[in-house]
Amino acid sequence: SRSPKRKIKPERRSRSPRGRRSRSPRRDTVKVKQERDDHWRRGNEERKQRHSSEQEHRRERSGDRDRHRDHSDRKKNPSERPGGRGHERERDIQNIREQQAEREFYNERRRENRQAQEGSATDQNPELQQSDNKTKEKPLVNKEKPSFELSGALLEDTNTFRGVVIKYSEPPEARIPKKRWRLYPFKNDEFLPVMYIHRQSAYLLGRHRRIADIPIDHPSCSKQHAVFQYRLVEYTRADGTVGRRVRPYIIDLGSGNGTFLNNQRIEPQRYYELKEKDVLKFGFSSREYVLLHESSDKSEANAKDDDDEEEKEDESDS
């Protein structure tokens, strides 16, 4: 009997890495080192080139700056320019001065000739001389004259009432009367309330109700129209002696439409003495104010009594 042949199995290659043929890593590492060295050399060369280019650029910039400075210095100092520009400019200035001197000389000669011609013409024609004198005198006539009127600037601090500057200030002879004077207002034939005006030495009449003692509401009247003032004045008695008594006065404060005493307009800034039964009007107002006192009567006897009472007041005041 034949023995069965053994089948020879082919050898399998081991899959483990040990069984594989090992490759030497020397070639790969050499290549990497070479690449690194090449990269480093290239970087050094590029840096050197960049550094050299930057240095050249800086040199060029410094050179441009130096040129610019030289140019600006030459502009500031033209005398230092090549070619002597400064000397030329001095010559031009000198020429201009000489030309101006010549012009002034010729102008003076022309003025002298003109004046001589005008003088001869005026000697021949005296009418022209008179007309020239008139023309010279005209501007002197047109000059403004000084104004000495009251401006009220001195009264702004001393004469202020309720925040309003009053145009009027009482005189030193102002007194409060002992006789009881009254104002009787009439509008056409209508009788209005009586105004008692004996409690103060002065009464301001006007449209400004904040400061007016006797308000006047007519639009033609001024804010400070007039003042009713009592003054201590001297008078001569029948026997020739001199006495003093308190009398009522009216003064207009420069109103626009004026104050009327017995239908006659009075001058502004001037005192007018008032008498019994005088009639006052202000502006274009139709109201009339009649001045009376408590003992007013038509009889002559009462008038004499009034004079005696006034004399008694004078003695008491003096």
XYZ file of N, CA and C in Angstrom, residues 128-244:
351
model
N -15.980 184.674 -8.296
C -15.603 183.286 -8.018
C -15.065 183.134 -6.608
N -14.311 184.140 -6.143
C -13.779 184.076 -4.785
C -14.896 184.093 -3.760
N -15.933 184.944 -4.018
C -17.076 184.987 -3.103
C -17.821 183.665 -3.076
N -17.986 183.050 -4.262
C -18.690 181.758 -4.300
C -17.899 180.682 -3.574
N -16.554 180.731 -3.700
C -15.734 179.756 -2.977
C -15.853 179.946 -1.482
N -15.879 181.215 -1.048
C -16.043 181.481 0.385
C -17.384 180.979 0.890
N -18.431 181.125 0.061
C -19.754 180.643 0.460
C -19.766 179.125 0.617
N -19.115 178.456 -0.355
C -19.081 176.990 -0.275
C -18.313 176.522 0.952
N -17.266 177.286 1.318
C -16.521 176.912 2.518
C -17.320 177.171 3.782
N -18.176 178.193 3.771
C -18.957 178.520 4.961
C -20.161 177.612 5.131
N -20.637 176.984 4.078
C -21.852 176.161 4.167
C -21.743 175.023 5.168
N -20.680 174.211 5.155
C -20.626 173.123 6.141
C -20.598 173.609 7.581
N -20.103 174.854 7.827
C -20.112 175.374 9.185
C -21.528 175.643 9.655
N -22.407 176.068 8.724
C -23.795 176.350 9.100
C -24.544 175.071 9.408
N -24.204 173.969 8.717
C -24.936 172.717 8.895
C -24.554 171.951 10.157
N -23.603 172.486 10.929
C -23.211 171.779 12.143
C -24.345 171.780 13.158
N -24.450 170.693 13.893
C -25.496 170.585 14.908
C -25.159 171.465 16.108
N -26.180 172.145 16.606
C -26.001 172.992 17.773
C -26.097 172.153 19.038
N -25.373 172.549 20.088
C -25.456 171.778 21.343
C -26.829 171.907 21.974
N -27.308 170.810 22.536
C -28.612 170.763 23.194
C -28.420 170.764 24.700
N -29.049 171.763 25.358
C -28.955 171.892 26.809
C -30.258 171.513 27.502
N -31.108 170.753 26.825
C -32.362 170.337 27.429
C -32.132 169.238 28.455
N -33.120 169.074 29.340
C -33.022 168.055 30.388
C -33.209 166.673 29.785
N -32.246 165.794 30.012
C -32.339 164.425 29.501
C -32.956 163.461 30.496
N -32.947 163.815 31.781
C -33.508 162.940 32.806
C -32.561 161.858 33.268
N -31.311 161.873 32.776
C -30.354 160.824 33.180
C -29.960 160.952 34.650
N -29.949 162.193 35.184
C -29.559 162.376 36.580
C -30.643 161.922 37.546
N -31.879 161.799 37.063
C -32.984 161.430 37.945
C -33.252 159.930 37.961
N -32.499 159.153 37.191
C -32.813 157.726 37.074
C -32.634 156.996 38.404
N -31.622 157.394 39.191
C -31.370 156.713 40.456
C -32.185 157.296 41.601
N -32.390 158.618 41.590
C -33.030 159.273 42.735
C -34.549 159.347 42.599
N -35.079 159.470 41.375
C -36.498 159.740 41.184
C -37.164 158.552 40.478
N -37.151 157.425 41.124
C -37.786 156.216 40.590
C -38.890 155.780 41.536
N -40.082 155.529 40.969
C -41.232 155.135 41.776
C -41.857 153.902 41.140
N -41.912 152.807 41.923
C -42.475 151.522 41.455
C -41.789 151.035 40.186
N -40.473 151.216 40.144
C -39.693 150.728 39.008
C -39.779 151.580 37.772
N -40.420 152.762 37.840
C -40.567 153.646 36.678
C -39.847 154.954 36.984
N -39.034 155.417 36.031
C -38.327 156.684 36.196
C -39.301 157.821 35.903
N -39.466 158.725 36.875
C -40.393 159.841 36.737
C -39.639 161.032 36.156
N -40.256 161.682 35.167
C -39.618 162.793 34.484
C -39.538 164.045 35.358
N -40.302 164.090 36.410
C -40.445 165.326 37.183
C -39.919 165.123 38.595
N -39.298 166.169 39.147
C -38.897 166.174 40.554
C -39.388 167.476 41.185
N -39.874 167.400 42.412
C -40.481 168.560 43.072
C -39.423 169.613 43.407
N -39.783 170.900 43.319
C -38.852 171.974 43.672
C -38.716 172.092 45.187
N -37.711 172.829 45.675
C -37.529 172.964 47.131
C -38.633 173.756 47.809
N -39.374 174.587 47.061
C -40.446 175.382 47.678
C -41.787 174.647 47.691
N -41.773 173.329 47.427
C -43.027 172.558 47.433
C -43.580 172.476 48.856
N -44.890 172.672 49.015
C -45.574 172.621 50.309
C -46.928 171.948 50.154
N -47.412 171.396 51.255
C -48.779 170.858 51.295
C -49.716 172.001 51.705
N -50.783 172.255 50.937
C -51.643 173.408 51.254
C -52.556 173.119 52.447
N -52.932 174.224 53.131
C -53.925 174.101 54.197
C -55.337 174.297 53.654
N -55.446 175.027 52.550
C -56.757 175.189 51.917
C -57.080 173.913 51.141
N -58.336 173.508 51.218
C -58.763 172.252 50.587
C -59.218 172.517 49.153
N -58.274 172.335 48.250
C -58.562 172.512 46.831
C -59.185 171.238 46.268
N -60.009 171.463 45.205
C -60.711 170.341 44.576
C -60.735 170.540 43.062
N -60.789 169.405 42.368
C -60.976 169.407 40.911
C -62.343 168.811 40.591
N -63.132 169.574 39.822
C -64.467 169.115 39.429
C -64.431 168.758 37.949
N -64.383 167.463 37.609
C -64.328 167.078 36.191
C -65.730 167.064 35.555
N -65.796 167.484 34.297
C -67.033 167.479 33.519
C -66.751 166.858 32.154
N -67.646 165.997 31.708
C -67.571 165.418 30.370
C -68.824 165.836 29.619
N -68.631 166.773 28.676
C -69.756 167.450 28.016
C -70.584 168.155 29.110
N -71.714 167.743 29.457
C -72.466 168.352 30.569
C -72.652 167.357 31.709
N -71.944 166.254 31.659
C -72.081 165.215 32.681
C -71.147 165.515 33.846
N -71.666 165.437 35.064
C -70.902 165.720 36.268
C -70.257 164.420 36.749
N -68.919 164.452 36.991
C -68.157 163.275 37.417
C -67.720 163.445 38.865
N -67.249 162.369 39.515
C -66.869 162.476 40.936
C -65.782 163.524 41.166
N -65.846 164.181 42.313
C -64.921 165.242 42.676
C -63.580 164.627 43.079
N -62.490 165.334 42.740
C -61.138 164.897 43.107
C -60.597 165.859 44.158
N -60.216 165.332 45.316
C -59.690 166.138 46.410
C -58.154 166.144 46.283
N -57.614 167.331 46.089
C -56.184 167.451 45.767
C -55.488 168.369 46.780
N -55.741 168.154 48.077
C -55.087 168.974 49.103
C -54.248 168.128 50.073
N -54.174 166.832 49.835
C -53.467 165.955 50.777
C -51.990 165.783 50.422
N -51.557 166.183 49.232
C -50.169 166.063 48.799
C -49.677 167.396 48.258
N -48.342 167.497 48.150
C -47.777 168.719 47.577
C -47.759 168.696 46.060
N -47.891 167.517 45.444
C -47.886 167.409 43.978
C -48.725 166.212 43.560
N -49.337 166.322 42.375
C -50.159 165.253 41.803
C -49.746 165.079 40.353
N -49.344 163.841 40.009
C -48.928 163.526 38.642
C -50.144 163.072 37.845
N -50.357 163.692 36.682
C -51.454 163.345 35.791
C -50.896 162.665 34.555
N -51.497 161.542 34.147
C -51.020 160.839 32.963
C -51.749 159.536 32.729
N -51.323 158.855 31.668
C -51.968 157.622 31.256
C -51.373 156.393 31.922
N -50.200 156.547 32.581
C -49.532 155.429 33.251
C -50.165 155.244 34.636
N -51.090 154.296 34.754
C -51.844 154.122 35.998
C -50.976 153.623 37.143
N -49.816 153.087 36.842
C -48.970 152.555 37.910
C -48.360 153.676 38.750
N -48.147 154.835 38.159
C -47.495 155.931 38.882
C -48.352 157.194 38.935
N -49.412 157.276 38.136
C -50.206 158.505 38.060
C -51.081 158.650 39.303
N -51.077 159.867 39.901
C -51.987 160.168 41.014
C -53.390 160.456 40.507
N -53.476 161.123 39.360
C -54.773 161.380 38.714
C -54.682 160.773 37.323
N -55.239 159.584 37.100
C -55.111 158.928 35.785
C -55.968 159.606 34.720
N -55.398 159.687 33.517
C -56.119 160.195 32.343
C -56.038 159.099 31.292
N -57.166 158.536 30.910
C -57.184 157.355 30.047
C -57.318 157.676 28.571
N -57.365 158.929 28.207
C -57.538 159.257 26.792
C -56.261 158.923 26.014
N -56.372 158.307 24.830
C -55.157 157.903 24.088
C -54.305 159.068 23.609
N -54.849 160.264 23.519
C -54.059 161.418 23.085
C -53.169 161.961 24.192
N -53.346 161.491 25.415
C -52.540 161.963 26.545
C -51.289 161.103 26.686
N -50.249 161.694 27.268
C -48.987 160.984 27.470
C -49.026 160.195 28.769
N -48.061 159.268 28.908
C -48.007 158.473 30.134
C -47.715 159.352 31.346
N -46.832 160.314 31.180
C -46.570 161.327 32.205
C -46.838 162.677 31.554
N -48.057 163.149 31.710
C -48.534 164.294 30.924
C -48.226 165.626 31.613
N -48.675 165.800 32.845
C -48.517 167.076 33.543
C -48.471 166.821 35.047
N -48.129 167.884 35.807
C -48.055 167.798 37.267
C -48.789 168.998 37.859
N -49.618 168.713 38.868
C -50.299 169.748 39.641
C -49.472 169.963 40.905
N -48.816 171.142 41.033
C -47.817 171.392 42.072
C -48.223 172.571 42.951
N -48.064 172.404 44.289
C -48.245 173.510 45.235
C -46.874 174.072 45.590
N -46.755 175.415 45.533
C -45.487 176.087 45.811
C -45.702 177.232 46.797
N -44.719 177.421 47.659
C -44.710 178.536 48.595
C -44.020 179.716 47.911
N -44.813 180.770 47.599
C -44.300 181.916 46.838
C -44.542 183.202 47.626
N -43.785 184.210 47.300
C -43.921 185.515 47.946
C -44.904 186.386 47.174
N -45.555 187.298 47.900
C -46.468 188.255 47.289
C -46.481 189.522 48.139
N -46.887 190.618 47.563
C -46.942 191.913 48.260
C -48.371 192.171 48.716
N -48.489 192.524 49.968
C -49.803 192.837 50.527
C -50.227 194.246 50.116
N -51.448 194.638 50.568
C -51.980 195.972 50.224
C -51.180 197.077 50.884
N -50.628 196.798 52.046
C -49.849 197.814 52.749
C -48.384 197.860 52.306
N -48.010 197.068 51.295
C -46.656 197.087 50.763
C -45.707 196.076 51.375
N -46.141 195.370 52.392
C -45.285 194.349 53.000
C -45.286 193.095 52.147
N -44.245 192.291 52.347
C -44.077 191.057 51.572
C -44.498 189.871 52.433
N -45.339 189.023 51.865
C -45.775 187.813 52.551
C -45.561 186.577 51.685
N -45.836 185.446 52.253
C -45.701 184.176 51.527
C -46.983 183.369 51.666
